[in-house]
Short mmCIF file of C-alpha atoms and ligand atoms in Angstrom, two decimals:
data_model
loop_
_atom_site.label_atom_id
_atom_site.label_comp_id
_atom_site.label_asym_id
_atom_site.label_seq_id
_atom_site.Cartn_x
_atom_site.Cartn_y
_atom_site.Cartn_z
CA UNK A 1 -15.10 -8.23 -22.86
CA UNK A 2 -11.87 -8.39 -20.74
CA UNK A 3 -8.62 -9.75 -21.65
CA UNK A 4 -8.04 -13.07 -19.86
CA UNK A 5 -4.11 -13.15 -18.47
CA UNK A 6 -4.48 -16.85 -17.21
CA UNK A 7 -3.37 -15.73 -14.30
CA UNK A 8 -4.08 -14.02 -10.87
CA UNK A 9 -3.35 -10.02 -11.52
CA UNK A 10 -2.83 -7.59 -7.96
CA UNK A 11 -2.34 -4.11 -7.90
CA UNK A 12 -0.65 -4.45 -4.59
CA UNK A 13 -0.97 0.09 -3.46
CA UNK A 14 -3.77 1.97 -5.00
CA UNK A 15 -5.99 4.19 -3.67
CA UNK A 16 -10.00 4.83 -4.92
CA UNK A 17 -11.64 7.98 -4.69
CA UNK A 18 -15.24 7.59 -5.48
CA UNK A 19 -15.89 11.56 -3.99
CA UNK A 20 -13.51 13.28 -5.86
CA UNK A 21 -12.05 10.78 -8.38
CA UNK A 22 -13.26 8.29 -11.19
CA UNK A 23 -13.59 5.39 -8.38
CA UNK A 24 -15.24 2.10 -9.09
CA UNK A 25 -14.72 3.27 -12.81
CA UNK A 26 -10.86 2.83 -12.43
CA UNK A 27 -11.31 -0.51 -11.02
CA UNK A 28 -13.62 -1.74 -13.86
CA UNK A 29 -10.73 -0.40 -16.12
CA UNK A 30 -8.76 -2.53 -14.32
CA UNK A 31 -10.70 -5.07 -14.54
CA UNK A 32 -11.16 -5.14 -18.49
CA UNK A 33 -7.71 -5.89 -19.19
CA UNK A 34 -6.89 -8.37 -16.80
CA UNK A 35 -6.81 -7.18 -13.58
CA UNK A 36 -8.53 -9.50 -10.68
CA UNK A 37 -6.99 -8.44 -7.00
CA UNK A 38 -6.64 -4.96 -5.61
CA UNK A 39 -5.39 -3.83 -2.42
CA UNK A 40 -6.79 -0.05 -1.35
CA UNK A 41 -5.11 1.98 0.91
CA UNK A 42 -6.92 4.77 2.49
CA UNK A 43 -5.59 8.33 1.14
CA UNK A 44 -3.85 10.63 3.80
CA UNK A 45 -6.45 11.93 6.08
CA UNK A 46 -5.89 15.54 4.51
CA UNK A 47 -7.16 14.53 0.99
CA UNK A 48 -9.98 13.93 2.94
CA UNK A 49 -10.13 17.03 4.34
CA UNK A 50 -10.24 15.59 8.15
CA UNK A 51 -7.61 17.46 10.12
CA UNK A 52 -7.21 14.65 13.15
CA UNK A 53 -7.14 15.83 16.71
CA UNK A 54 -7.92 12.57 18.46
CA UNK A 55 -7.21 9.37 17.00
CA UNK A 56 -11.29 8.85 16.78
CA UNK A 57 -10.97 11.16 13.66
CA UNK A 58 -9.23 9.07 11.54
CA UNK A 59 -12.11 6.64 11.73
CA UNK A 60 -14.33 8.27 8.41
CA UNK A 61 -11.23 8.29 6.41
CA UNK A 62 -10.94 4.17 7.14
CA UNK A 63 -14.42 4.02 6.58
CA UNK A 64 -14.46 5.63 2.95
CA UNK A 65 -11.76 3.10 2.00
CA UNK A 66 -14.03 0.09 3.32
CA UNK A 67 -16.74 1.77 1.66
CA UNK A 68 -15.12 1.91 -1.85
CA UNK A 69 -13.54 -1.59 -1.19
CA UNK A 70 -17.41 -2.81 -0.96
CA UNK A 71 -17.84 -1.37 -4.44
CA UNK A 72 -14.85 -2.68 -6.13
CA UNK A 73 -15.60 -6.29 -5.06
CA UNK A 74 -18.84 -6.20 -6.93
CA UNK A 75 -17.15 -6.06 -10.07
CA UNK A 76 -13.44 -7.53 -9.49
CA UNK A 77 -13.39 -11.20 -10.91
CA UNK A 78 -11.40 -11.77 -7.72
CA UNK A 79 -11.43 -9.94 -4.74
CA UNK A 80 -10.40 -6.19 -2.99
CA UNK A 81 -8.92 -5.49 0.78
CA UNK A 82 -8.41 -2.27 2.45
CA UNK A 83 -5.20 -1.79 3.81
CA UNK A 84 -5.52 1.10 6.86
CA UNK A 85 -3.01 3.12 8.04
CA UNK A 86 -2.04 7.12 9.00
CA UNK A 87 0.43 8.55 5.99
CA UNK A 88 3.63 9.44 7.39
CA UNK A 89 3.53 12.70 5.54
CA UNK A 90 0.95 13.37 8.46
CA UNK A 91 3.68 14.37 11.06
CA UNK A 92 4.91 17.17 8.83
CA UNK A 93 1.64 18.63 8.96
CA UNK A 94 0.92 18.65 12.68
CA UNK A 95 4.41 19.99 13.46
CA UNK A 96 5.53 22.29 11.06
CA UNK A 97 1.48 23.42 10.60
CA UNK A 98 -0.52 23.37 13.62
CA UNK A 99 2.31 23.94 15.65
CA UNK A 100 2.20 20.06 17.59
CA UNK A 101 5.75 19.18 19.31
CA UNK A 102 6.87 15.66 17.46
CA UNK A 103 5.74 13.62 20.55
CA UNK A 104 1.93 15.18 20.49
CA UNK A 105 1.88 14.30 16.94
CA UNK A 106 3.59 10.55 17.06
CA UNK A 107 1.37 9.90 20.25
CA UNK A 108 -1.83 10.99 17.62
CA UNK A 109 -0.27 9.19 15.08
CA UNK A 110 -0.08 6.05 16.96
CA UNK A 111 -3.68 6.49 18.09
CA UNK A 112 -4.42 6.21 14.59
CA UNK A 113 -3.25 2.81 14.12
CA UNK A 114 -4.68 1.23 16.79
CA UNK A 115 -8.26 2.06 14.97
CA UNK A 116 -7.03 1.06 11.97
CA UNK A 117 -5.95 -2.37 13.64
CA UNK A 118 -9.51 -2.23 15.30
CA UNK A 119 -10.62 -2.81 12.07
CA UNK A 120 -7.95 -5.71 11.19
CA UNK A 121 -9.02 -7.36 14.13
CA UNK A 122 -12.64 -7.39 12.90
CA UNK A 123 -11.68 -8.78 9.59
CA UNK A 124 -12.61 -5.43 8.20
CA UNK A 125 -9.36 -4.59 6.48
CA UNK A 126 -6.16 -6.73 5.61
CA UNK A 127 -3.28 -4.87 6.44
CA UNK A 128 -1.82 -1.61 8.53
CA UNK A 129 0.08 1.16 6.62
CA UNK A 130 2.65 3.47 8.55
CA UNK A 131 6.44 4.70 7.34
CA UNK A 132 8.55 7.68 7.72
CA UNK A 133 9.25 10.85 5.67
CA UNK A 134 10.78 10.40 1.82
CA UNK A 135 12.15 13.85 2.46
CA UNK A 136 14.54 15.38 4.96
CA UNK A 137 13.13 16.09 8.31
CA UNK A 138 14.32 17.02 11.57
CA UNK A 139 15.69 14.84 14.15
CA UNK A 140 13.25 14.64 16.33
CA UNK A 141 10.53 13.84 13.53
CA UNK A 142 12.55 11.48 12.27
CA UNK A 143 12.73 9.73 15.78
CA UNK A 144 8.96 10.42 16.26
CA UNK A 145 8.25 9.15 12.86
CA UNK A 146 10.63 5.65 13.57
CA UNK A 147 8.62 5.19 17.07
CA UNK A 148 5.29 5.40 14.71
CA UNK A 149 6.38 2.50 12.81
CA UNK A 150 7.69 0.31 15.23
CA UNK A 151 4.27 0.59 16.73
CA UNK A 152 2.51 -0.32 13.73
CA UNK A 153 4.75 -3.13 13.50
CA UNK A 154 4.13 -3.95 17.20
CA UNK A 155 0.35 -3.97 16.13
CA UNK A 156 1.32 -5.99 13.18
CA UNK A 157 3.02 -8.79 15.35
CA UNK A 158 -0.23 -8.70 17.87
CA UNK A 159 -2.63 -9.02 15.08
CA UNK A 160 -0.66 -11.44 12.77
CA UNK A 161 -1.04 -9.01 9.81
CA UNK A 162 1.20 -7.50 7.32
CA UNK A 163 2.42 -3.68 6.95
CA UNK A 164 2.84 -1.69 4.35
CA UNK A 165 5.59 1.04 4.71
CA UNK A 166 5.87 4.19 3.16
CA UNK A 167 9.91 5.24 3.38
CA UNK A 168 12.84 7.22 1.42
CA UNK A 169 13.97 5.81 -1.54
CA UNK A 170 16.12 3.51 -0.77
CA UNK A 171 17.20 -0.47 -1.75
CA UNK A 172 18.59 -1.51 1.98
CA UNK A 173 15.44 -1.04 4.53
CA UNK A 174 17.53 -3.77 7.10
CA UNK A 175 17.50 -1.30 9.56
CA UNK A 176 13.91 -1.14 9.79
CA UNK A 177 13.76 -5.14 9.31
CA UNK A 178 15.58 -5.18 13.18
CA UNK A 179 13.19 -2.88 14.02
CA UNK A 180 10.30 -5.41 12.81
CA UNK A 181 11.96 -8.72 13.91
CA UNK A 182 12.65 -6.76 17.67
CA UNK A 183 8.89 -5.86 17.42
CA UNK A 184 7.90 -9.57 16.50
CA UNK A 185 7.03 -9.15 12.93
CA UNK A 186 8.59 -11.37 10.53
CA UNK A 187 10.11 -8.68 8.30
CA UNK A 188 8.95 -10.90 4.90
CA UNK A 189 5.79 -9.51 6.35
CA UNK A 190 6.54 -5.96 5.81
CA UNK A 191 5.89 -4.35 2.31
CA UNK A 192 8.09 -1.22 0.88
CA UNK A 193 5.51 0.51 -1.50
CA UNK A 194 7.28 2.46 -4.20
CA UNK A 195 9.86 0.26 -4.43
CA UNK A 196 12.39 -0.28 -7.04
CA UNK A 197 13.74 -3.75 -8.80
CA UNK A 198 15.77 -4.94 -5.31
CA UNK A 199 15.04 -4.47 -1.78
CA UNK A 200 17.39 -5.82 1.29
CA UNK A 201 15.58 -6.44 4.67
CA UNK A 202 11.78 -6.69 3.46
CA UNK A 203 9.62 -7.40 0.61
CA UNK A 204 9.53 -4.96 -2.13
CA UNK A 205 6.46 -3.44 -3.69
CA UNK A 206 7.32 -2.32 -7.21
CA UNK A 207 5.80 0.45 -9.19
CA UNK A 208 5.30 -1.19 -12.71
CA UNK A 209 7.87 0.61 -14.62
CA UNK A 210 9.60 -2.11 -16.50
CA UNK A 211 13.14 -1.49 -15.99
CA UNK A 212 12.50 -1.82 -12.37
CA UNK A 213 10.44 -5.15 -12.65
CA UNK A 214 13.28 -6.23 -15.26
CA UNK A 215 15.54 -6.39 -12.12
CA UNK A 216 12.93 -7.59 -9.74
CA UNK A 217 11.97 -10.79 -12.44
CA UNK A 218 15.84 -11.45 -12.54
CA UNK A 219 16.40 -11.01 -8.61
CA UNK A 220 14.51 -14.34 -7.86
CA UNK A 221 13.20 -12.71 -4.87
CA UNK A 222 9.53 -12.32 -3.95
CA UNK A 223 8.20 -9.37 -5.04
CA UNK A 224 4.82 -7.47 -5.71
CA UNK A 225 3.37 -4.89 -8.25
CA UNK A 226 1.56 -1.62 -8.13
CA UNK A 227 0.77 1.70 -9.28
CA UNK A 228 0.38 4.08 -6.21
CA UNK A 229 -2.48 5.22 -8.80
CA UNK A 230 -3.79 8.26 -6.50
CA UNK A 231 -7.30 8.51 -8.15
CA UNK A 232 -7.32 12.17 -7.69
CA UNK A 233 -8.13 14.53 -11.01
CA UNK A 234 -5.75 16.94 -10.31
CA UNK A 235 -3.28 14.50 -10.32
CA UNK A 236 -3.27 12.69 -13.25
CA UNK A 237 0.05 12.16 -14.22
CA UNK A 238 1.77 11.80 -10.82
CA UNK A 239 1.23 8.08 -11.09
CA UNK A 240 0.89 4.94 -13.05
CA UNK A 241 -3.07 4.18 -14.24
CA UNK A 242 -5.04 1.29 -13.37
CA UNK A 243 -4.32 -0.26 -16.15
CA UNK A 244 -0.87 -0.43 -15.42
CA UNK A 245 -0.04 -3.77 -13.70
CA UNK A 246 -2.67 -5.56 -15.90
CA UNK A 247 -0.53 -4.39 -19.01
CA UNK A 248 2.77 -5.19 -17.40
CA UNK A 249 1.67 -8.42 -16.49
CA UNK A 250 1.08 -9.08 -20.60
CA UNK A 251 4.32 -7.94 -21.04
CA UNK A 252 5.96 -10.07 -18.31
CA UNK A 253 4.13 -13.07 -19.76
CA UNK A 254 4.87 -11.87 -23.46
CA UNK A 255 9.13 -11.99 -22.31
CA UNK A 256 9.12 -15.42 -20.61
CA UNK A 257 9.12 -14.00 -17.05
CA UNK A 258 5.88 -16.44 -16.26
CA UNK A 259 8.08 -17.75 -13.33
CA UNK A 260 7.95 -14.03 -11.97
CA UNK A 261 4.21 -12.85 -12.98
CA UNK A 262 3.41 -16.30 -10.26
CA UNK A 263 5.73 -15.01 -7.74
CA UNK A 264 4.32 -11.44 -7.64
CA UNK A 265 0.57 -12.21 -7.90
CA UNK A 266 0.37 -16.04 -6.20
CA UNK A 267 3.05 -17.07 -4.06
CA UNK A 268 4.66 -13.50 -2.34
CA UNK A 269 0.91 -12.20 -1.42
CA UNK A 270 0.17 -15.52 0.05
CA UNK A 271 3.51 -15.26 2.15
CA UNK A 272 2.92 -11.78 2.85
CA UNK A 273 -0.70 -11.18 3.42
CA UNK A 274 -2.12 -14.93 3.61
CA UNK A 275 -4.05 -14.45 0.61
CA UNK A 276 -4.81 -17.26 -1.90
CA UNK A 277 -5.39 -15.41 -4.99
CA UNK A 278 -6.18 -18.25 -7.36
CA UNK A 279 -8.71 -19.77 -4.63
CA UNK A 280 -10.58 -16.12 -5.32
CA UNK A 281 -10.85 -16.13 -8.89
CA UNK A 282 -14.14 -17.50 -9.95
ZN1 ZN B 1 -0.21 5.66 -2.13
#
């Protein structure tokens, strides 16, 4: 038995984990209490345990996502995508770890997107993910980690597909919207995940807390919903369950926001990511 919402219901940033975490289980969770549309991003490469040296190595960790994306579709009324990307968090790693100058390690990084957009280009995922540090870093990784996403948007502009950015927390990203519209990416097409209520310069992704999506119903602007549920065991409080948008959506619904609940799960994904999710739901 699920609980029907009437309505299209996307968890715009989760990740699945069917080696280490509950996996197609979460979805089917999900699932039961409304949920219909998921988009999975591929954890950072490290969860995975793949330590890249060549952009070729970031290739299983894609493939796990499209794997588990496979899975999830056989039980989502609607529909899953992979979104494919390198986490920013990545750069720290290589420099401040295994000793890479910022340049070796953007140059890797960038290798990494262009197989992710390998698979774009074959239909085989939706959407790139790229983004700087949350956390202070040094000038030169910040530089390094800027040139990264201007690439992905570069990628994004070639391919016609949306990006998902990882970034400090912030509500003015219109620095990085010149970045996209110099790159030839309308910045409308570039996602903050993690965002809160209001977002200046792109569209924000916001984690289903409901003071935060009380200010993003009220803004008027498009918007999206997720969790940035991690799917990882020893990590289960860090972030919102899979229930979580499905349940917010109720509540959404229950407060008279239906104007909103069709902006973040109909109209913004189709402007975003060219999805139609009502065509999708059988
Ligand atoms: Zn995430």
């Amino acid at each position: 038995m699920t609980d029907d919402l009437d309505t299209p219901v996307l968890d715009n940033h989760i990740h699945l984990d069917p080696r280490h975490g509950r996996g197609v289980d979460a979805v089917e969770e999900f699932v039961r209490l409304g949920g219909t549309h998921l988009l999975v991003v591929n954890k950072p490469s490290w969860h995975l345990g793949v330590e890249p040296d060549e952009p070729a190595d970031f290739r299983p960790v894609f493939e796990e996502t499209i794997d588990a994306v496979a899975t999830a579709n056989e039980v989502l009324p609607g529909r899953a995508w992979p979104v494919l990307g390198v986490h920013p968090g990545l750069i720290t790693r290589l420099v401040d770890e295994r000793g890479f100058a910022p340049a070796v390690a953007r140059d890797l990084m960038c290798g990494g997107l262009d197989v992710a957009s390998e698979f774009v280009d074959d239909d085989e995922a939706l959407a790139l993910k790229s983004g700087r540090p949350h956390y202070d870093v040094s000038d030169a990784v910040w530089d390094a980690s800027n040139a990264v996403t201007r690439h992905a948007f570069e990628l994004g502009a070639d391919l016609d597909c949306a990006v998902q950015l990882h970034t400090e927390a912030t509500e003015d990203l219109t620095d990085l919207a010149a970045v996209a519209e110099d790159a030839g990416l309308d910045p409308s097409r570039v996602v903050k995940h993690y965002a809160a209520g209001r977002l200046k310069g792109l569209t924000p992704s916001v984690m289903s807390r409901k003071d935060r999506l009380e200010r993003a119903a009220a803004s008027g602007e498009p918007f999206i919903m997720e969790t940035d549920f991690v799917d990882d065991p020893e990590k289960p409080g860090m972030v919102l369950g899979p229930k979580t948008v499905p349940r917010r959506v109720r509540w959404l619904l229950g407060n008279g926001h239906d104007e909103a609940v069709r902006r973040a799960h109909v109209e913004t994904p189709a402007a975003v990511y060219g999805i139609d999710t009502e065509a999708t739901v059988e």
